[in-house]
Amino acid sequence: MKTKRISNAMETALNEQMNREAYQAQVYLAYASWAEVNGFPGISDFLYGHMEEERKHMFKFLKYINDRGGHARVTAIDAPPSDPKDMGDCLRKALEHEIDNSQKIDEIVHLAHEERDWATFNFGQWFVKEQIEEETLVNDLLDKYNLATGHADGHGQIYEFDRDAASSPQEATLPREEEF
Ligand SMILES: [Fe+2]
Ligand SMILES: [Fe+2]
């Protein structure tokens, strides 16, 4: 058994976040299935791929909690939200979920700072950056969808939007990381 190097409050917060990441995976899985049966195979592929990302996040929390002498406790996962009304609604809700998740990550980083738990503070920074990328990714898809639906040739544009979404990266490159 490892020496416990995180506070009880931090262990609870990290466990909640681990299970929240599992919930995020459920959300993407449900939306991916909805997109697949509603004629958006490209977006569906993207969403299935993103579900995998959320599962990796969940596992990252699990390993971190246990590595720091805590106990990651897997719980039941809440049911995903009901089906979106349309693709715009699907992407807007995905974005809302990401923003909500970013705020929860911020709370963990805040707690780490208060507790002077620099290991968790450092661990949390990876997720702060990850959340910027994920919000950017979904925002970009939403912008492209809005452009496609506002176009005179709406159907053709939406077809192309969906086809391109299949090859959308799961990671966004942020300008400050690009090499000049
Ligand atoms: Fe995540
Ligand atoms: Fe996410």
Short mmCIF file of C-alpha atoms and ligand atoms in Angstrom, two decimals:
data_model
loop_
_atom_site.label_atom_id
_atom_site.label_comp_id
_atom_site.label_asym_id
_atom_site.label_seq_id
_atom_site.Cartn_x
_atom_site.Cartn_y
_atom_site.Cartn_z
CA MET A 1 0.00 0.00 0.00
CA LYS A 2 1.34 3.40 -0.95
CA THR A 3 1.77 6.31 1.44
CA LYS A 4 -1.19 8.61 1.00
CA ARG A 5 0.02 11.85 -0.56
CA ILE A 6 -3.33 13.52 -1.28
CA SER A 7 -5.84 14.91 1.22
CA ASN A 8 -9.19 13.22 1.78
CA ALA A 9 -10.89 16.24 0.21
CA MET A 10 -8.66 15.94 -2.85
CA GLU A 11 -9.23 12.20 -3.08
CA THR A 12 -12.99 12.84 -3.13
CA ALA A 13 -12.69 15.62 -5.74
CA LEU A 14 -10.47 13.47 -7.98
CA ASN A 15 -12.83 10.51 -7.65
CA GLU A 16 -15.78 12.68 -8.62
CA GLN A 17 -13.88 13.92 -11.65
CA MET A 18 -12.86 10.39 -12.65
CA ASN A 19 -16.51 9.39 -12.71
CA ARG A 20 -17.46 12.60 -14.48
CA GLU A 21 -15.04 11.70 -17.28
CA ALA A 22 -16.80 8.34 -17.55
CA TYR A 23 -20.08 10.26 -17.80
CA GLN A 24 -18.60 12.45 -20.55
CA ALA A 25 -17.75 9.26 -22.45
CA GLN A 26 -21.39 8.15 -22.09
CA VAL A 27 -22.57 11.50 -23.47
CA TYR A 28 -20.34 11.18 -26.55
CA LEU A 29 -21.34 7.56 -27.00
CA ALA A 30 -25.05 8.43 -26.90
CA TYR A 31 -24.63 11.39 -29.27
CA ALA A 32 -22.48 9.29 -31.64
CA SER A 33 -25.21 6.66 -31.81
CA TRP A 34 -27.84 9.35 -32.39
CA ALA A 35 -25.72 10.87 -35.19
CA GLU A 36 -25.21 7.45 -36.78
CA VAL A 37 -28.91 6.69 -37.03
CA ASN A 38 -29.73 10.23 -38.17
CA GLY A 39 -27.55 10.28 -41.29
CA PHE A 40 -24.35 11.87 -39.99
CA PRO A 41 -21.76 9.09 -40.34
CA GLY A 42 -18.83 11.51 -40.29
CA ILE A 43 -19.83 13.30 -37.09
CA SER A 44 -20.71 9.94 -35.61
CA ASP A 45 -17.15 8.67 -36.25
CA PHE A 46 -15.76 11.81 -34.68
CA LEU A 47 -17.97 11.39 -31.60
CA TYR A 48 -17.12 7.68 -31.19
CA GLY A 49 -13.46 8.70 -31.35
CA HIS A 50 -14.01 11.35 -28.75
CA MET A 51 -15.66 8.87 -26.44
CA GLU A 52 -12.31 7.04 -26.40
CA GLU A 53 -10.58 10.28 -25.40
CA GLU A 54 -12.90 10.68 -22.42
CA ARG A 55 -12.26 7.09 -21.37
CA LYS A 56 -8.53 7.80 -21.43
CA HIS A 57 -9.15 10.82 -19.20
CA MET A 58 -11.10 8.67 -16.78
CA PHE A 59 -8.23 6.19 -16.64
CA LYS A 60 -5.68 8.98 -16.14
CA PHE A 61 -7.57 10.09 -13.02
CA LEU A 62 -7.85 6.53 -11.78
CA LYS A 63 -4.11 5.91 -12.08
CA TYR A 64 -3.22 9.25 -10.53
CA ILE A 65 -5.45 8.69 -7.48
CA ASN A 66 -3.98 5.23 -6.87
CA ASP A 67 -0.40 6.34 -7.58
CA ARG A 68 -0.77 8.99 -4.88
CA GLY A 69 -1.91 6.48 -2.31
CA GLY A 70 -5.64 7.13 -2.65
CA HIS A 71 -8.29 4.69 -3.81
CA ALA A 72 -10.04 5.25 -7.11
CA ARG A 73 -13.57 4.00 -6.66
CA VAL A 74 -15.57 3.22 -9.78
CA THR A 75 -19.26 4.05 -9.40
CA ALA A 76 -22.43 3.82 -11.46
CA ILE A 77 -22.50 6.29 -14.33
CA ASP A 78 -25.44 8.67 -14.76
CA ALA A 79 -27.59 8.13 -17.83
CA PRO A 80 -26.66 10.35 -20.79
CA PRO A 81 -28.99 13.25 -21.66
CA SER A 82 -31.92 12.74 -24.02
CA ASP A 83 -31.38 12.87 -27.79
CA PRO A 84 -30.54 16.24 -29.31
CA LYS A 85 -33.15 17.96 -31.49
CA ASP A 86 -30.82 18.32 -34.45
CA MET A 87 -27.11 18.49 -35.26
CA GLY A 88 -26.80 22.12 -34.10
CA ASP A 89 -28.35 21.15 -30.76
CA CYS A 90 -26.02 18.12 -30.53
CA LEU A 91 -22.89 20.24 -30.99
CA ARG A 92 -24.09 23.04 -28.70
CA LYS A 93 -24.82 20.51 -25.94
CA ALA A 94 -21.44 18.82 -26.45
CA LEU A 95 -19.84 22.26 -26.03
CA GLU A 96 -21.87 22.94 -22.86
CA HIS A 97 -20.68 19.63 -21.42
CA GLU A 98 -17.07 20.50 -22.21
CA ILE A 99 -17.37 23.96 -20.61
CA ASP A 100 -18.97 22.44 -17.52
CA ASN A 101 -16.14 19.92 -17.36
CA SER A 102 -13.52 22.68 -17.72
CA GLN A 103 -15.05 24.46 -14.73
CA LYS A 104 -14.83 21.29 -12.64
CA ILE A 105 -11.16 20.88 -13.59
CA ASP A 106 -10.58 24.51 -12.57
CA GLU A 107 -12.05 23.73 -9.14
CA ILE A 108 -9.61 20.85 -8.66
CA VAL A 109 -6.68 23.08 -9.63
CA HIS A 110 -7.99 25.73 -7.23
CA LEU A 111 -8.20 23.21 -4.40
CA ALA A 112 -4.68 21.97 -5.20
CA HIS A 113 -3.41 25.54 -5.00
CA GLU A 114 -5.15 26.14 -1.67
CA GLU A 115 -3.70 22.92 -0.25
CA ARG A 116 -0.25 23.58 -1.74
CA ASP A 117 -0.56 20.16 -3.33
CA TRP A 118 1.80 20.93 -6.19
CA ALA A 119 1.79 17.40 -7.58
CA THR A 120 -1.96 17.56 -8.18
CA PHE A 121 -1.64 21.17 -9.31
CA ASN A 122 0.80 19.97 -11.97
CA PHE A 123 -1.38 16.98 -12.87
CA GLY A 124 -4.36 19.33 -13.21
CA GLN A 125 -2.51 21.60 -15.64
CA TRP A 126 -2.52 18.82 -18.23
CA PHE A 127 -6.32 18.84 -18.07
CA VAL A 128 -6.54 22.64 -18.14
CA LYS A 129 -4.74 22.54 -21.48
CA GLU A 130 -6.72 19.54 -22.69
CA GLN A 131 -9.98 21.37 -21.98
CA ILE A 132 -8.88 24.41 -24.02
CA GLU A 133 -8.27 22.03 -26.92
CA GLU A 134 -11.56 20.20 -26.54
CA GLU A 135 -13.60 23.40 -26.34
CA THR A 136 -11.78 24.66 -29.46
CA LEU A 137 -12.50 21.42 -31.31
CA VAL A 138 -16.24 21.47 -30.63
CA ASN A 139 -16.46 25.23 -31.24
CA ASP A 140 -14.84 24.74 -34.66
CA LEU A 141 -17.30 22.00 -35.59
CA LEU A 142 -20.20 24.19 -34.49
CA ASP A 143 -18.90 27.11 -36.59
CA LYS A 144 -18.54 24.87 -39.64
CA TYR A 145 -22.02 23.46 -39.15
CA ASN A 146 -23.50 26.96 -38.82
CA LEU A 147 -21.70 28.04 -41.98
CA ALA A 148 -22.98 24.99 -43.87
CA THR A 149 -26.60 25.48 -42.78
CA GLY A 150 -26.49 29.20 -43.62
CA HIS A 151 -25.33 28.44 -47.16
CA ALA A 152 -27.67 28.59 -50.19
CA ASP A 153 -26.74 25.00 -51.08
CA GLY A 154 -27.52 23.80 -47.55
CA HIS A 155 -27.77 20.06 -48.27
CA GLY A 156 -24.56 19.81 -50.27
CA GLN A 157 -22.71 21.83 -47.64
CA ILE A 158 -23.98 19.70 -44.77
CA TYR A 159 -22.95 16.58 -46.67
CA GLU A 160 -19.41 17.98 -46.99
CA PHE A 161 -19.39 19.15 -43.38
CA ASP A 162 -20.25 15.65 -42.22
CA ARG A 163 -17.76 13.96 -44.54
CA ASP A 164 -14.95 16.26 -43.33
CA ALA A 165 -15.87 15.76 -39.67
CA ALA A 166 -14.87 12.09 -39.91
CA SER A 167 -11.26 13.14 -40.43
CA SER A 168 -11.33 15.96 -37.84
CA PRO A 169 -8.46 15.56 -35.40
CA GLN A 170 -9.24 14.65 -31.80
CA GLU A 171 -6.67 17.18 -30.63
CA ALA A 172 -6.70 20.85 -31.59
CA THR A 173 -3.40 22.63 -32.13
CA LEU A 174 -3.36 25.86 -30.20
CA PRO A 175 -1.64 28.86 -31.81
CA ARG A 176 0.71 29.34 -28.87
CA GLU A 177 2.07 25.83 -29.41
CA GLU A 178 2.81 26.19 -33.09
CA GLU A 179 6.39 26.65 -34.03
CA PHE A 180 7.21 29.86 -35.79
FE FE B 1 -12.35 14.71 -20.56
FE FE B 2 -13.89 16.38 -23.12
#
